[in-house]
Tab-separated table of C-alpha atoms in Angstrom:
chain	number	residue	atom	x	y	z
H	589	UNK	CA	-172.373	-36.914	-145.051
H	590	UNK	CA	-172.462	-33.133	-145.480
H	591	UNK	CA	-172.870	-32.665	-141.747
H	592	UNK	CA	-169.928	-34.919	-141.079
H	593	UNK	CA	-167.783	-32.900	-143.502
H	594	UNK	CA	-168.784	-29.673	-141.811
H	595	UNK	CA	-167.903	-31.104	-138.440
H	596	UNK	CA	-164.496	-32.103	-139.779
H	597	UNK	CA	-163.847	-28.753	-141.493
H	598	UNK	CA	-164.822	-26.592	-138.506
H	599	UNK	CA	-161.872	-27.514	-136.258
H	600	UNK	CA	-159.553	-26.905	-139.172
H	601	UNK	CA	-161.009	-23.459	-139.678
H	602	UNK	CA	-160.670	-22.703	-135.988
H	603	UNK	CA	-157.046	-23.796	-136.031
H	604	UNK	CA	-156.358	-21.784	-139.174
H	605	UNK	CA	-158.001	-18.640	-137.811
H	606	UNK	CA	-156.213	-19.081	-134.492
H	607	UNK	CA	-152.897	-19.476	-136.297
H	608	UNK	CA	-153.545	-16.376	-138.399
H	609	UNK	CA	-154.463	-14.347	-135.317
H	610	UNK	CA	-151.456	-15.674	-133.440
H	611	UNK	CA	-148.988	-14.813	-136.193
H	612	UNK	CA	-150.616	-11.395	-136.591
H	613	UNK	CA	-150.185	-10.790	-132.871
H	614	UNK	CA	-146.564	-11.964	-133.009
H	615	UNK	CA	-145.984	-9.628	-135.951
H	616	UNK	CA	-147.492	-6.774	-133.962
H	617	UNK	CA	-145.136	-7.467	-131.064
H	618	UNK	CA	-142.112	-7.706	-133.355
H	619	UNK	CA	-143.068	-4.426	-135.036
H	620	UNK	CA	-143.450	-2.877	-131.585
H	621	UNK	CA	-139.934	-4.025	-130.663
H	622	UNK	CA	-138.435	-2.673	-133.880
H	623	UNK	CA	-140.058	0.740	-133.665
H	624	UNK	CA	-137.874	3.637	-132.585
H	625	UNK	CA	-138.340	4.773	-129.025
H	626	UNK	CA	-139.763	8.260	-128.558
H	627	UNK	CA	-136.527	10.159	-128.073
H	628	UNK	CA	-135.313	13.379	-129.681
H	629	UNK	CA	-132.058	13.837	-127.789
H	630	UNK	CA	-129.559	11.752	-125.889
H	631	UNK	CA	-130.846	10.401	-122.573
H	632	UNK	CA	-128.968	8.948	-119.607
H	633	UNK	CA	-131.280	6.181	-118.394
H	634	UNK	CA	-130.804	4.312	-115.114
H	635	UNK	CA	-132.111	0.817	-114.443
H	636	UNK	CA	-132.050	0.622	-110.631
H	637	UNK	CA	-130.877	-2.519	-108.871
H	638	UNK	CA	-133.761	-4.896	-108.206
H	639	UNK	CA	-135.842	-3.662	-111.138
H	640	UNK	CA	-138.142	-6.371	-112.502
H	641	UNK	CA	-139.917	-6.649	-115.832
H	642	UNK	CA	-142.940	-4.680	-114.697
H	643	UNK	CA	-140.687	-2.059	-113.119
H	644	UNK	CA	-138.708	-1.619	-116.336
H	645	UNK	CA	-141.894	-1.225	-118.374
H	646	UNK	CA	-143.069	1.408	-115.893
H	647	UNK	CA	-139.796	3.305	-116.193
H	648	UNK	CA	-139.932	3.274	-119.993
H	649	UNK	CA	-143.487	4.595	-119.909
H	650	UNK	CA	-142.643	7.235	-117.289
H	651	UNK	CA	-139.847	8.532	-119.523
H	652	UNK	CA	-142.348	8.507	-122.420
H	653	UNK	CA	-140.091	6.229	-124.438
H	654	UNK	CA	-142.935	3.805	-125.198
H	655	UNK	CA	-146.729	3.849	-124.999
H	656	UNK	CA	-148.659	2.032	-122.307
H	657	UNK	CA	-149.866	-0.830	-124.513
H	658	UNK	CA	-149.020	-3.866	-122.321
H	659	UNK	CA	-146.991	-5.477	-125.097
H	660	UNK	CA	-143.662	-5.652	-123.258
H	661	UNK	CA	-144.589	-8.761	-121.202
H	662	UNK	CA	-145.418	-10.541	-124.464
H	663	UNK	CA	-142.177	-9.291	-126.016
H	664	UNK	CA	-140.254	-10.786	-123.099
H	665	UNK	CA	-142.076	-14.104	-123.545
H	666	UNK	CA	-141.248	-14.247	-127.243
H	667	UNK	CA	-137.669	-12.985	-126.736
H	668	UNK	CA	-136.558	-14.131	-123.261
H	669	UNK	CA	-132.994	-12.949	-123.930
H	670	UNK	CA	-134.286	-9.354	-123.838
H	671	UNK	CA	-135.596	-9.880	-120.308
H	672	UNK	CA	-132.119	-10.536	-118.919
H	673	UNK	CA	-131.439	-6.824	-118.411
H	674	UNK	CA	-128.884	-5.645	-115.868
H	675	UNK	CA	-129.012	-2.750	-113.454
H	676	UNK	CA	-126.917	0.203	-114.512
H	677	UNK	CA	-126.853	3.586	-116.207
H	678	UNK	CA	-127.044	3.606	-119.981
H	679	UNK	CA	-126.801	6.181	-122.737
H	680	UNK	CA	-129.833	6.098	-125.050
H	681	UNK	CA	-129.623	7.856	-128.410
H	682	UNK	CA	-132.150	9.125	-130.903
H	683	UNK	CA	-133.051	6.511	-133.503
H	684	UNK	CA	-132.677	3.492	-131.214
H	685	UNK	CA	-135.397	0.845	-131.389
H	686	UNK	CA	-136.917	-0.698	-128.285
H	687	UNK	CA	-135.201	-3.957	-129.212
H	688	UNK	CA	-131.772	-2.277	-129.373
H	689	UNK	CA	-132.453	-0.560	-126.030
H	690	UNK	CA	-133.311	-3.870	-124.378
H	691	UNK	CA	-130.262	-5.507	-125.966
H	692	UNK	CA	-128.158	-2.701	-124.461
H	693	UNK	CA	-129.678	-3.262	-121.029
H	694	UNK	CA	-129.041	-7.001	-121.362
H	695	UNK	CA	-125.415	-6.439	-122.374
H	696	UNK	CA	-124.660	-4.534	-119.177
H	697	UNK	CA	-122.484	-2.083	-121.143
H	698	UNK	CA	-123.052	0.954	-118.997
H	699	UNK	CA	-122.282	4.414	-120.281
H	700	UNK	CA	-118.936	5.833	-119.236
H	701	UNK	CA	-118.463	9.361	-118.006
H	702	UNK	CA	-115.167	11.210	-118.165
H	703	UNK	CA	-113.442	13.513	-115.743
H	704	UNK	CA	-110.397	15.597	-116.637
H	705	UNK	CA	-107.676	16.469	-114.158
H	706	UNK	CA	-105.517	19.183	-115.702
H	707	UNK	CA	-101.765	19.223	-115.267
H	708	UNK	CA	-100.611	22.107	-113.105
H	709	UNK	CA	-103.810	22.087	-111.032
H	710	UNK	CA	-103.818	21.672	-107.266
H	711	UNK	CA	-105.544	19.157	-105.026
H	712	UNK	CA	-108.085	21.847	-104.127
H	713	UNK	CA	-108.901	22.172	-107.841
H	714	UNK	CA	-109.352	18.413	-108.115
H	715	UNK	CA	-111.774	18.466	-105.191
H	716	UNK	CA	-113.982	20.964	-107.033
H	717	UNK	CA	-113.880	18.875	-110.222
H	718	UNK	CA	-114.876	15.758	-108.292
H	719	UNK	CA	-117.723	17.534	-106.535
H	720	UNK	CA	-119.148	18.662	-109.867
H	721	UNK	CA	-118.817	15.296	-111.637
H	722	UNK	CA	-122.171	13.655	-112.544
H	723	UNK	CA	-123.218	10.214	-111.291
H	724	UNK	CA	-120.192	10.022	-108.993
H	725	UNK	CA	-120.454	8.744	-105.435
H	726	UNK	CA	-118.953	11.431	-103.207
H	727	UNK	CA	-116.952	9.999	-100.319
H	728	UNK	CA	-113.694	11.976	-100.348
H	729	UNK	CA	-115.157	15.299	-99.224
H	730	UNK	CA	-116.271	13.815	-95.892
H	731	UNK	CA	-112.792	12.473	-95.111
H	732	UNK	CA	-110.012	14.278	-93.268
H	733	UNK	CA	-106.626	14.696	-94.945
H	734	UNK	CA	-105.200	11.928	-92.790
H	735	UNK	CA	-108.068	9.601	-93.702
H	736	UNK	CA	-107.425	10.285	-97.386
H	737	UNK	CA	-103.729	9.535	-96.932
H	738	UNK	CA	-104.512	6.313	-95.038
H	739	UNK	CA	-106.806	5.203	-97.878
H	740	UNK	CA	-103.950	5.331	-100.393
H	741	UNK	CA	-101.804	2.208	-100.292
H	742	UNK	CA	-98.213	2.934	-99.320
H	743	UNK	CA	-98.741	6.701	-98.942
H	744	UNK	CA	-96.720	8.382	-96.193
H	745	UNK	CA	-96.162	11.993	-95.207
H	746	UNK	CA	-98.724	14.689	-94.512
H	747	UNK	CA	-99.438	16.033	-98.013
H	748	UNK	CA	-101.236	14.742	-101.104
H	749	UNK	CA	-100.273	17.614	-103.361
H	750	UNK	CA	-98.545	16.430	-106.516
H	751	UNK	CA	-99.368	12.755	-105.962
H	752	UNK	CA	-102.196	12.390	-108.496
H	753	UNK	CA	-101.479	11.847	-112.177
H	754	UNK	CA	-103.254	14.428	-114.354
H	755	UNK	CA	-105.236	12.829	-117.163
H	756	UNK	CA	-108.759	12.004	-118.337
H	757	UNK	CA	-110.362	9.203	-116.317
H	758	UNK	CA	-113.453	7.211	-117.295
H	759	UNK	CA	-115.986	5.907	-114.813
H	760	UNK	CA	-119.478	4.436	-114.657
H	761	UNK	CA	-122.377	5.747	-112.584
H	762	UNK	CA	-122.011	5.007	-108.893
H	763	UNK	CA	-118.207	4.929	-108.950
H	764	UNK	CA	-116.675	6.434	-105.828
H	765	UNK	CA	-114.496	9.528	-106.110
H	766	UNK	CA	-112.058	7.678	-103.857
H	767	UNK	CA	-111.657	5.033	-106.571
H	768	UNK	CA	-110.686	7.723	-109.090
H	769	UNK	CA	-108.192	9.254	-106.659
H	770	UNK	CA	-106.667	5.829	-106.014
H	771	UNK	CA	-106.309	5.232	-109.760
H	772	UNK	CA	-104.631	8.611	-110.244
H	773	UNK	CA	-102.378	8.074	-107.224
H	774	UNK	CA	-101.302	4.569	-108.272
H	775	UNK	CA	-100.539	5.783	-111.771
H	776	UNK	CA	-98.390	8.627	-110.446
H	777	UNK	CA	-96.532	6.161	-108.215
H	778	UNK	CA	-95.726	3.950	-111.197
H	779	UNK	CA	-94.652	6.872	-113.400
H	780	UNK	CA	-92.507	8.464	-110.695
H	781	UNK	CA	-90.814	5.169	-109.847
H	782	UNK	CA	-89.986	4.552	-113.506
H	783	UNK	CA	-88.668	8.058	-114.144
H	784	UNK	CA	-86.649	8.024	-110.926
H	785	UNK	CA	-85.064	4.746	-111.994
H	786	UNK	CA	-84.149	6.173	-115.419
H	787	UNK	CA	-83.051	9.627	-114.210
H	788	UNK	CA	-79.743	11.260	-115.074
H	789	UNK	CA	-76.975	10.525	-112.626
H	790	UNK	CA	-75.748	12.952	-109.974
H	791	UNK	CA	-78.891	15.057	-109.811
H	792	UNK	CA	-79.245	17.100	-106.584
H	793	UNK	CA	-82.326	15.213	-105.345
H	794	UNK	CA	-82.292	13.106	-102.216
H	795	UNK	CA	-85.175	10.942	-103.388
H	796	UNK	CA	-87.966	10.567	-105.928
H	797	UNK	CA	-90.221	12.836	-103.897
H	798	UNK	CA	-87.826	15.740	-104.301
H	799	UNK	CA	-87.841	15.113	-108.034
H	800	UNK	CA	-91.644	15.256	-107.934
H	801	UNK	CA	-91.437	18.603	-106.133
H	802	UNK	CA	-89.094	19.883	-108.831
H	803	UNK	CA	-91.425	18.636	-111.560
H	804	UNK	CA	-94.329	20.548	-110.022
H	805	UNK	CA	-92.299	23.778	-110.074
H	806	UNK	CA	-91.340	23.223	-113.711
H	807	UNK	CA	-95.013	22.621	-114.514
H	808	UNK	CA	-96.008	25.966	-113.052
H	809	UNK	CA	-93.127	27.884	-114.645
H	810	UNK	CA	-93.709	26.965	-118.283
H	811	UNK	CA	-96.242	25.288	-120.544
H	812	UNK	CA	-93.857	25.301	-123.526
H	813	UNK	CA	-92.604	21.797	-124.192
H	814	UNK	CA	-89.191	22.886	-125.510
H	815	UNK	CA	-88.524	24.989	-122.395
H	816	UNK	CA	-89.143	22.418	-119.692
H	817	UNK	CA	-85.656	20.913	-119.659
H	818	UNK	CA	-84.092	24.413	-119.731
H	819	UNK	CA	-86.168	25.492	-116.752
H	820	UNK	CA	-85.144	22.280	-115.011
H	821	UNK	CA	-81.487	23.036	-115.731
H	822	UNK	CA	-81.764	26.475	-114.100
H	823	UNK	CA	-83.127	25.063	-110.854
H	824	UNK	CA	-80.757	22.083	-110.847
H	825	UNK	CA	-77.783	24.415	-111.379
H	826	UNK	CA	-78.994	26.628	-108.534
H	827	UNK	CA	-79.374	23.663	-106.191
H	828	UNK	CA	-75.866	22.523	-106.997
H	829	UNK	CA	-74.464	25.997	-106.287
H	830	UNK	CA	-76.537	26.338	-103.086
H	831	UNK	CA	-78.389	29.274	-104.600
H	832	UNK	CA	-81.989	29.954	-103.631
H	833	UNK	CA	-84.491	28.907	-106.284
H	834	UNK	CA	-86.366	32.243	-106.192
H	835	UNK	CA	-89.390	30.990	-108.083
H	836	UNK	CA	-92.695	32.877	-107.898
H	837	UNK	CA	-95.030	29.878	-108.193
H	838	UNK	CA	-93.854	28.512	-104.836
H	839	UNK	CA	-94.483	31.886	-103.190
H	840	UNK	CA	-97.973	31.976	-104.716
H	841	UNK	CA	-98.692	28.468	-103.458
H	842	UNK	CA	-97.584	29.437	-99.967
H	843	UNK	CA	-99.917	32.431	-99.981
H	844	UNK	CA	-102.937	30.224	-100.666
H	845	UNK	CA	-106.186	32.187	-100.678
H	846	UNK	CA	-104.273	35.371	-99.794
H	847	UNK	CA	-102.921	35.540	-103.325
H	848	UNK	CA	-105.031	37.947	-105.375
H	849	UNK	CA	-102.985	38.077	-108.583
H	850	UNK	CA	-100.024	40.152	-107.422
H	851	UNK	CA	-96.918	39.230	-105.440
H	852	UNK	CA	-95.947	42.124	-103.188
H	853	UNK	CA	-92.462	42.898	-101.871
H	854	UNK	CA	-93.685	42.028	-98.387
H	855	UNK	CA	-94.596	38.541	-99.638
H	856	UNK	CA	-91.053	37.988	-100.906
H	857	UNK	CA	-89.568	39.168	-97.616
H	858	UNK	CA	-91.749	36.980	-95.413
H	859	UNK	CA	-90.336	33.612	-94.437
H	860	UNK	CA	-92.700	30.727	-95.173
H	861	UNK	CA	-91.951	27.085	-96.040
H	862	UNK	CA	-92.725	27.892	-99.700
H	863	UNK	CA	-90.962	31.238	-100.072
H	864	UNK	CA	-87.973	30.131	-102.135
H	865	UNK	CA	-86.650	33.709	-102.064
H	866	UNK	CA	-85.997	33.168	-98.351
H	867	UNK	CA	-85.512	29.427	-97.815
H	868	UNK	CA	-82.703	27.198	-99.019
H	869	UNK	CA	-83.408	24.370	-101.435
H	870	UNK	CA	-86.789	22.949	-102.400
H	871	UNK	CA	-90.125	23.673	-100.712
H	872	UNK	CA	-91.465	20.889	-98.468
H	873	UNK	CA	-94.079	19.563	-100.925
H	874	UNK	CA	-95.048	19.782	-104.590
H	875	UNK	CA	-97.094	22.852	-105.515
H	876	UNK	CA	-99.210	21.231	-108.268
H	877	UNK	CA	-99.888	17.989	-110.114
H	878	UNK	CA	-97.070	17.754	-112.675
H	879	UNK	CA	-97.433	16.287	-116.151
H	880	UNK	CA	-95.285	13.439	-117.422
H	881	UNK	CA	-93.348	15.974	-119.520
H	882	UNK	CA	-92.380	17.956	-116.416
H	883	UNK	CA	-91.415	14.805	-114.505
H	884	UNK	CA	-89.202	13.768	-117.405
H	885	UNK	CA	-87.674	17.251	-117.506
H	886	UNK	CA	-86.875	17.040	-113.800
H	887	UNK	CA	-85.276	13.639	-114.384
H	888	UNK	CA	-83.404	14.749	-117.500
H	889	UNK	CA	-82.606	18.469	-117.303
H	890	UNK	CA	-80.752	20.069	-120.192
H	891	UNK	CA	-76.994	20.412	-119.796
H	892	UNK	CA	-76.666	24.205	-119.525
H	893	UNK	CA	-75.025	26.884	-117.406
H	894	UNK	CA	-78.233	28.866	-117.089
H	895	UNK	CA	-78.972	30.339	-113.684
H	896	UNK	CA	-81.770	32.757	-114.547
H	897	UNK	CA	-84.802	33.108	-116.780
H	898	UNK	CA	-87.480	35.717	-117.262
H	899	UNK	CA	-90.576	36.031	-119.434
H	900	UNK	CA	-89.824	37.383	-122.918
H	901	UNK	CA	-93.254	38.914	-123.490
H	902	UNK	CA	-94.144	36.445	-126.228
H	903	UNK	CA	-95.221	33.555	-124.047
H	904	UNK	CA	-91.739	32.124	-123.615
H	905	UNK	CA	-88.649	32.917	-121.546
H	906	UNK	CA	-85.157	34.337	-121.958
H	907	UNK	CA	-82.488	32.207	-120.287
H	908	UNK	CA	-79.205	33.695	-119.058
H	909	UNK	CA	-76.081	32.547	-117.247
H	910	UNK	CA	-75.277	35.614	-115.139
H	911	UNK	CA	-76.990	38.414	-113.261
H	912	UNK	CA	-75.912	41.187	-115.637
H	913	UNK	CA	-77.457	39.424	-118.619
H	914	UNK	CA	-80.517	38.585	-116.561
H	915	UNK	CA	-81.081	42.194	-115.511
H	916	UNK	CA	-80.811	43.233	-119.147
H	917	UNK	CA	-83.418	40.618	-120.123
H	918	UNK	CA	-85.682	41.898	-117.338
H	919	UNK	CA	-85.281	45.451	-118.641
H	920	UNK	CA	-86.203	44.338	-122.171
H	921	UNK	CA	-89.270	42.535	-120.841
H	922	UNK	CA	-90.449	45.567	-118.853
H	923	UNK	CA	-89.931	47.834	-121.868
H	924	UNK	CA	-92.015	45.479	-123.972
H	925	UNK	CA	-94.792	45.565	-121.398
H	926	UNK	CA	-94.839	49.373	-121.544
H	927	UNK	CA	-95.062	49.307	-125.334
H	928	UNK	CA	-97.988	46.900	-125.214
H	929	UNK	CA	-100.043	49.152	-122.937
């Protein structure tokens, strides 16, 4: 009888011990998943396309985020939802557990990078910003100007200057720089179309493109919000009176790399498409990427009789209606410069 009892008890003990060991092992795996990864600063982590479970474990070990303890395969068996990770680039932060990392990979919520295109900058400036942007696929730099123009839906003409809306754009790793340019171009198209539709009547622009050119000049002439419509009024009044615009920023743009910080008399006396001291009307293209504020100013200039303006030495400008008053304002400005030396 005793032997029979022992025979009956033994399987029960085996089952009990096995269950205890199993639950202890499960607990070990769960604790492993809930431990913080070994990370002391933010890390941009890429899960390449085609990465399998073994490959992901190898990557985590290579980055020293976890120890090589062969527990990940068991973690995936116990939590199959964590094994449904997606390729992408993710932002890992200090204090994250392995479980939260795997949940992030499974969510597919890739980290977003930002790129800032500043109002008043040129296309050449944008090219440098794009070239220096991390995790961006560079395609634009290998294209000719005409190929870039052809890639933009509905774009005509032979210039891209002024056609990209300045703002901060978000992107994920692997995004093409062409995609960002298309987004900026399409946004500028929408904004320009809307502002052209709502513009003041009887403005001296033949089309929306001329208004964009005007907006770019306003952008380069002042960064003071309250002055934009006044600056616009000066140039609009000059266009109406068939006066030359005589604006330095267009001359500087026309000089390109030859501009070293000073406009010489010879520059003002040399005829170029952008020398508004010599040509009539607007230059042939925008000279920068204008902000929405400058586009609105071009569409809604202040109602003034101003024909001139000059820097006042305090960051703003003095606006005048005649040459005598303008020359006096110039004299005051030059005197102030001498006093500041």
